[in-house]
Short mmCIF file of C-alpha atoms in Angstrom, two decimals:
data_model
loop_
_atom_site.label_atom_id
_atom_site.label_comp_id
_atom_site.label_asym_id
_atom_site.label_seq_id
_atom_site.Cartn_x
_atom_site.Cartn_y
_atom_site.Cartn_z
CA UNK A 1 -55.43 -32.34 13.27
CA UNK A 2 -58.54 -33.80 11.96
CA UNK A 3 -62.00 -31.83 11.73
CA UNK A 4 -65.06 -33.64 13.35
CA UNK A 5 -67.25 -35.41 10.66
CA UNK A 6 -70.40 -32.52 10.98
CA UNK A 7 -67.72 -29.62 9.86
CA UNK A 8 -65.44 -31.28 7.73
CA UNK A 9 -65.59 -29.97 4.18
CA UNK A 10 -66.52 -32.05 1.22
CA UNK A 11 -62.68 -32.60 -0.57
CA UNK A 12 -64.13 -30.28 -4.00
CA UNK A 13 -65.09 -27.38 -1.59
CA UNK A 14 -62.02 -27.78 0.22
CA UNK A 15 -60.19 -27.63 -3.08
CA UNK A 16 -62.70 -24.84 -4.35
CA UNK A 17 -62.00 -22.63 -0.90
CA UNK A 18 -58.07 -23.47 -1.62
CA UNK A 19 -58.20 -22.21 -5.03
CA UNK A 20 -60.26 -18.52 -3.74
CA UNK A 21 -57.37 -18.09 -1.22
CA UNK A 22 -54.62 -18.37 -3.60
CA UNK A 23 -56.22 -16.57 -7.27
CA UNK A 24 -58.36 -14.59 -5.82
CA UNK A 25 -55.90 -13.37 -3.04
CA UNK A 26 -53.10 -12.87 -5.60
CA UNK A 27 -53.85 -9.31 -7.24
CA UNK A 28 -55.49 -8.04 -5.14
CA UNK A 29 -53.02 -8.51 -1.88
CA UNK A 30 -49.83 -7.61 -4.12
CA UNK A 31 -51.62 -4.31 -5.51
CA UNK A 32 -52.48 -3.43 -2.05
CA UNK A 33 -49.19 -3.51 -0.60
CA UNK A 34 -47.73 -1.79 -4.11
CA UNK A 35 -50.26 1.31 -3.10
CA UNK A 36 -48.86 1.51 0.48
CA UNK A 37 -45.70 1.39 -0.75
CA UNK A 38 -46.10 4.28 -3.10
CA UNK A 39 -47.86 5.91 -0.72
CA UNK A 40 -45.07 5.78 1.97
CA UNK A 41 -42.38 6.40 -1.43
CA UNK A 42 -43.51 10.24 -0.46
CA UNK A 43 -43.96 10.34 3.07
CA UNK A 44 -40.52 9.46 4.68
CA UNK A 45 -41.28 10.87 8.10
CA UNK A 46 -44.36 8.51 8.29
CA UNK A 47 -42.37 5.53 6.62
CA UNK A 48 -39.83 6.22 8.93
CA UNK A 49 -41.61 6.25 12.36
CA UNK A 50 -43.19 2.57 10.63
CA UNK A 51 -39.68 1.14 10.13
CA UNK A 52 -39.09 2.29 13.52
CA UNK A 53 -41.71 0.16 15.17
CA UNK A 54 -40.93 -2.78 13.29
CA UNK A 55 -37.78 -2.63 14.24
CA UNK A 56 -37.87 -1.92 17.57
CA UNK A 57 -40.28 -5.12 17.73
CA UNK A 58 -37.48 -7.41 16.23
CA UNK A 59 -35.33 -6.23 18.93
CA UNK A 60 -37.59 -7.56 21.41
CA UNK A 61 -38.55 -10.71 19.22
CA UNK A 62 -35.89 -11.69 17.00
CA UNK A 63 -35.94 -11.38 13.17
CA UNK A 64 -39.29 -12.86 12.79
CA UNK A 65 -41.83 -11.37 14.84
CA UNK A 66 -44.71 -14.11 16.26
CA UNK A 67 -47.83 -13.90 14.54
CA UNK A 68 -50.03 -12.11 17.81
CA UNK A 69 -47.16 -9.98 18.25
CA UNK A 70 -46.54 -8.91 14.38
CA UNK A 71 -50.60 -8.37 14.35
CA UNK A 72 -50.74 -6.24 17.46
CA UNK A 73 -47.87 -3.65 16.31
CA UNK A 74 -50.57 -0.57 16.45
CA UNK A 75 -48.83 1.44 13.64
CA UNK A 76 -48.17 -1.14 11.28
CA UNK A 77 -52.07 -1.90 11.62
CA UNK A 78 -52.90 1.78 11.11
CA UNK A 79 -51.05 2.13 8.00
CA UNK A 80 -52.55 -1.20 6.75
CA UNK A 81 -56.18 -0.12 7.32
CA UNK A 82 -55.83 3.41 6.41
CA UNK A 83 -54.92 2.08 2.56
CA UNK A 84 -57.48 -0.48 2.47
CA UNK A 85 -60.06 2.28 3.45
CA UNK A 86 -58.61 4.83 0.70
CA UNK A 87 -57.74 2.31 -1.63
CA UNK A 88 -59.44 -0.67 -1.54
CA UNK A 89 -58.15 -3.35 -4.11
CA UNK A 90 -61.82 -3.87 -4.81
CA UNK A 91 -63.83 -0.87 -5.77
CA UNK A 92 -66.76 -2.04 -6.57
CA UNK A 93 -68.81 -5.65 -5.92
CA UNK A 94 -72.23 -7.03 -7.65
CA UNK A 95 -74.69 -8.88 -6.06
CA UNK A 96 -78.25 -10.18 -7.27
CA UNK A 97 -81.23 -10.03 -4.94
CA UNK A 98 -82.35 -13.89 -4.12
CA UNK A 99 -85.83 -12.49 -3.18
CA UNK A 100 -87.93 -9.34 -3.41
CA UNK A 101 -86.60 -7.19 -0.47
CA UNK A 102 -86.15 -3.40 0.78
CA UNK A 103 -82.79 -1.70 1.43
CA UNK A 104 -83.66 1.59 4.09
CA UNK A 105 -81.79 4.18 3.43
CA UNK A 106 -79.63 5.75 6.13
CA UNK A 107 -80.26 9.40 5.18
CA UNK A 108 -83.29 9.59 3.28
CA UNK A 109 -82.77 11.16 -0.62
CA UNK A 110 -85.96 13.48 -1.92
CA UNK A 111 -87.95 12.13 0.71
CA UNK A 112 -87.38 8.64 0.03
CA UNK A 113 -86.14 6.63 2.97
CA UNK A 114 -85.93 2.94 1.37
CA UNK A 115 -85.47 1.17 -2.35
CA UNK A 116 -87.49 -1.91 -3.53
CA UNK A 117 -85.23 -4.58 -5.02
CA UNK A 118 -86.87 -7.09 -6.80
CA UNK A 119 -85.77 -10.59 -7.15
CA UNK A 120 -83.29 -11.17 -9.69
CA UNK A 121 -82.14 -7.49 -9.81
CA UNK A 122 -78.14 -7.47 -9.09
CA UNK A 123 -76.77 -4.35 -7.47
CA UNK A 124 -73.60 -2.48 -7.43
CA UNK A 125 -71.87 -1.70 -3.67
CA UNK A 126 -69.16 1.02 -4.17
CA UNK A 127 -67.11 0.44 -1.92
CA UNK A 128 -64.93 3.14 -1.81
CA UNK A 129 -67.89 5.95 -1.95
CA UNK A 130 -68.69 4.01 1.25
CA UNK A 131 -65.58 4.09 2.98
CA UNK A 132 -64.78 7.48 2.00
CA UNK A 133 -67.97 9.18 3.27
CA UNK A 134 -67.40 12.28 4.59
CA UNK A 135 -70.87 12.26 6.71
CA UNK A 136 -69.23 9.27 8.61
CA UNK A 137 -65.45 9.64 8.57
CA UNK A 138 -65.03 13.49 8.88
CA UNK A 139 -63.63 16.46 6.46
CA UNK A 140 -60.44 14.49 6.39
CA UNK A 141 -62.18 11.31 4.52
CA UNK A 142 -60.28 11.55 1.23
CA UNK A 143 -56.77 11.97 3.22
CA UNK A 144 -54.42 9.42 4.00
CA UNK A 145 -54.31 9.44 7.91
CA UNK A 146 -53.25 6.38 9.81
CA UNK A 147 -53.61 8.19 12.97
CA UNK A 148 -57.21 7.97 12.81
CA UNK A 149 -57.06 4.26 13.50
CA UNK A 150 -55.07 5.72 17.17
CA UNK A 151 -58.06 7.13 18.20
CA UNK A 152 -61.09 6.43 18.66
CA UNK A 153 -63.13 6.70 15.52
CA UNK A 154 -65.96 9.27 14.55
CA UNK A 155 -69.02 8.33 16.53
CA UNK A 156 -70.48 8.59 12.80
CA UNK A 157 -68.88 5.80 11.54
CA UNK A 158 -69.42 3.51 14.66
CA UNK A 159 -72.99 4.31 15.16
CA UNK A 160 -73.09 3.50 10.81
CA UNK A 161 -72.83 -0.52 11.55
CA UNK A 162 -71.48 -0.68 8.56
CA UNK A 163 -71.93 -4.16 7.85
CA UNK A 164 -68.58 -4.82 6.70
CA UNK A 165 -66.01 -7.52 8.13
CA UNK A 166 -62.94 -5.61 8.79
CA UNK A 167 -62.21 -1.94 10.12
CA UNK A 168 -65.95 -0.46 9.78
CA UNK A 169 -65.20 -0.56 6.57
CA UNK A 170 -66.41 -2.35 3.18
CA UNK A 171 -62.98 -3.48 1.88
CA UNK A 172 -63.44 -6.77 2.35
CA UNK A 173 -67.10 -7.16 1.61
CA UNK A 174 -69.82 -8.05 4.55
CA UNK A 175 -71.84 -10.96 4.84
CA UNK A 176 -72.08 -14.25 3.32
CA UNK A 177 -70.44 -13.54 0.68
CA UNK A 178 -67.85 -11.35 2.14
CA UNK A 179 -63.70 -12.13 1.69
CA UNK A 180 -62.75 -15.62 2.94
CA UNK A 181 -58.96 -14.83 2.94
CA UNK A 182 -58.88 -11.22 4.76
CA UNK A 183 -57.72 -12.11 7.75
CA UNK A 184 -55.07 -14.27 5.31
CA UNK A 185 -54.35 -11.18 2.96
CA UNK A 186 -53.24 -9.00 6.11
CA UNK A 187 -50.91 -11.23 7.73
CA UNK A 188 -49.74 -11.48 4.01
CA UNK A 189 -49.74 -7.54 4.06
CA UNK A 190 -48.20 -7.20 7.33
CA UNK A 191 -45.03 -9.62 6.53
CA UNK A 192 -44.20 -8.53 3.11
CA UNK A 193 -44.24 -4.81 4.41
CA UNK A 194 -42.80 -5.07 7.74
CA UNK A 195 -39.59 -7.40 6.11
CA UNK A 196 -39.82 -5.00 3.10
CA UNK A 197 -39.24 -1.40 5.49
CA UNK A 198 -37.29 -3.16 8.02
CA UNK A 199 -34.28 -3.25 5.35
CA UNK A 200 -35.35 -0.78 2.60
CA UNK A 201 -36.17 2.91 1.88
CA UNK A 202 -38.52 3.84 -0.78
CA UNK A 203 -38.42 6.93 -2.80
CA UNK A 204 -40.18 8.16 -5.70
CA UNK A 205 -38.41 7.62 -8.74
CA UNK A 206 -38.05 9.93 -11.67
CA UNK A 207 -40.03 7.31 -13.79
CA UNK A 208 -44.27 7.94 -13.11
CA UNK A 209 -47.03 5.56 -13.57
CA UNK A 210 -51.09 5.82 -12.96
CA UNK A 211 -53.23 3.68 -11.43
CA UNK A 212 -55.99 2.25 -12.92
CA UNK A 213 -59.89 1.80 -11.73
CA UNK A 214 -60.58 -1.51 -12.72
CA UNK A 215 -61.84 -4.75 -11.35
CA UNK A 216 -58.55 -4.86 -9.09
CA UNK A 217 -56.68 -1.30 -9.54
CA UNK A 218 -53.33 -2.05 -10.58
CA UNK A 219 -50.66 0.77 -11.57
CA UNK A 220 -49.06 1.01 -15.60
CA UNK A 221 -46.72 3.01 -17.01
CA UNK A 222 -49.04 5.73 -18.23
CA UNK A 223 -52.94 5.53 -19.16
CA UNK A 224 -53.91 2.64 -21.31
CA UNK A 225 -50.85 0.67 -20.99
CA UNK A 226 -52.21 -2.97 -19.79
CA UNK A 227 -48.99 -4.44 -18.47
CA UNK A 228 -49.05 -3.25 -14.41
CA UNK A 229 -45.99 -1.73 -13.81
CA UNK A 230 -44.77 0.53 -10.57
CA UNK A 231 -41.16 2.21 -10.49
CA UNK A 232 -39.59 3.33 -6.87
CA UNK A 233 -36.39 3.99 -6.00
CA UNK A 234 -34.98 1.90 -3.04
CA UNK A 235 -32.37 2.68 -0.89
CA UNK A 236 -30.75 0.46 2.27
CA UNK A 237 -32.00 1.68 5.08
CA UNK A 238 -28.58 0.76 7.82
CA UNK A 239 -26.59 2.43 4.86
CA UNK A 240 -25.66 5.05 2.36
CA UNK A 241 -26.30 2.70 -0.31
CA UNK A 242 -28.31 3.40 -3.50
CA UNK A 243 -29.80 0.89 -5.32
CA UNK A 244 -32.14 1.87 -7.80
CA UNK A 245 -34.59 -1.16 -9.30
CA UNK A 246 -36.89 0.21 -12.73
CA UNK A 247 -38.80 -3.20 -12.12
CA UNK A 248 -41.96 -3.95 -13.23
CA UNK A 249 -44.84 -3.61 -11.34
CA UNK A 250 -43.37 -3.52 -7.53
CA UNK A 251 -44.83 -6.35 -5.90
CA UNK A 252 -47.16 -7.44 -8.81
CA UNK A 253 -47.52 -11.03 -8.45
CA UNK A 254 -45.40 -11.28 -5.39
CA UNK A 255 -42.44 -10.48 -7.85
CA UNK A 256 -40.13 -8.47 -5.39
CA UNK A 257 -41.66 -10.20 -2.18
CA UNK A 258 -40.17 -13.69 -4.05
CA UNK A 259 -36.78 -11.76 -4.59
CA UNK A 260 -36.26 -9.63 -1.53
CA UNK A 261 -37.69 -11.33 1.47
CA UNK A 262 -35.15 -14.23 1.87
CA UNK A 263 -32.45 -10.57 2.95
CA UNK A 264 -31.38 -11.57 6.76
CA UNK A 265 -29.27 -8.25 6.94
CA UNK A 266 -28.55 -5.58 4.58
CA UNK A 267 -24.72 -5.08 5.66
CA UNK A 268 -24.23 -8.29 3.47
CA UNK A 269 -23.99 -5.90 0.83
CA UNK A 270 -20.78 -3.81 0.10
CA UNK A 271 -21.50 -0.16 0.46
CA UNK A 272 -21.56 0.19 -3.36
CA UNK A 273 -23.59 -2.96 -4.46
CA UNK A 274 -24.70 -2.97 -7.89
CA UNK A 275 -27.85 -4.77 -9.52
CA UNK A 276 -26.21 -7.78 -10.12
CA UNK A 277 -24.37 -7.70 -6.45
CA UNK A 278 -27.99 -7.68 -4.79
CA UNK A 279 -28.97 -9.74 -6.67
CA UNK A 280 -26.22 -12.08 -6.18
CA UNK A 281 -26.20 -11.74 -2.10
CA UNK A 282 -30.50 -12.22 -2.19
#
């Protein structure tokens, strides 16, 4: 399939745009899903009624769910965009004013309503003191609730027009410059997880780590460690199988999506598989 001549990209953008998907996309997606799973590691009612969807919807669709179909399962979506409003991979952005302009201000602060910016001047958007705004998204802003996203939203946060590209939110950025992969980074989200709970149980394991504000947060061992590093405890989820895996970093450059995604069915494993045994049958 061959673009027309007017929208076909130059072959250095095309290789520019190529190389933004898969760097830029890297840390950031893989950090995202690490926080969901964490966050799910201590809420096994609400990882359980998500493993329940997705596999209900692989009864009706086989192993591998169709894209429209993976992308329409309501919770799965809920639990996606209730991280990535908590804890965006991206908590802050920077961007320098091409021209003199005037930001107005939504609620005005000691009686001024707008700020001058002049050209030249680069300004900081935090992102996640926008989408954690308890004028716009209730009381309950700093909890993790994916039943929000069930309902229909504050009329706060839709009368906001928040000019962000995904889930009135500013995850993703807004405008020009705004994410070119999102819509890439959560189908990415959305198969790693659903393949990940489908076959696995997380848990907490008796091994902490922190995570870290920084360009991408990332999780280490303890504070000012620099090597990201996440430890969970994972258990089969169709048995009484315990497996417990002190790797590095869950999911930090796609390590355990590379290792665990090609599992068809857990019951390939004998009900006391070791390590090595997993590792053997994945």
């Amino acid at each position: 399939m061959a673009a027309s001549e007017e929208d076909r990209l130059p072959e250095e953008e095309l290789v520019a745009q190529i190389a933004t998907f898969i760097v830029a996309g890297v840390d950031t997606t893989s950090n995202a899903l690490a926080r969901t799973l964490d966050i799910l590691s201590v809420r096994p009612e609400t990882q359980e009624r998500l493993r329940h969807e997705v596999l209900e919807a692989r009864e009706q669709y086989g192993q591998e769910i169709p894209y429209n179909e993976l992308s329409a399962l309501p919770y799965l979506d809920a639990v996606c965009r209730e991280t990535m409003r908590l804890h965006p991979s991206v908590t802050f952005t920077q961007r320098a004013a091409k021209q003199d302009t005037v930001l107005p201000l939504s609620v005005p602060v000691n009686g001024i309503d707008h700020i001058a910016v002049p050209k030249g001047v680069e300004v900081l958007t935090n992102i996640a003191a926008c989408n954690t705004n308890k004028a716009l998204w209730g009381d309950d802003a700093y909890e993790w609730n994916p039943d929000r996203w069930l309902r229909p939203l504050p009329a706060a946060v839709e009368e906001a027009r928040i000019p962000g590209i995904y889930a009135n939110s500013f995850s993703f950025g807004g405008g020009g410059y705004s994410c070119i992969g999102f819509k890439f980074s959560q189908l990415e989200m959305k198969v790693v997880l659903s393949s990940l709970i489908a076959s696995f149980r997380f848990e907490r394991s008796s091994k902490g780590f922190v995570w870290n504000l920084a360009g991408v947060a990332f999780p280490t061992a303890g504070f000012g460690d620099k090597d990201p590093e996440m430890f969970l405890k994972v258990v089969m989820a169709c048995s009484a199988c315990l497996l417990y895996i002190p790797f590095p970093h869950l999911l930090c450059r796609y390590a355990i999506a590379s290792w665990l995604l090609p599992v068809a069915s857990p019951s390939r494993l004998p009900a006391t598989a070791s390590l090595s045994e997993v590792k053997r049958v994945l």
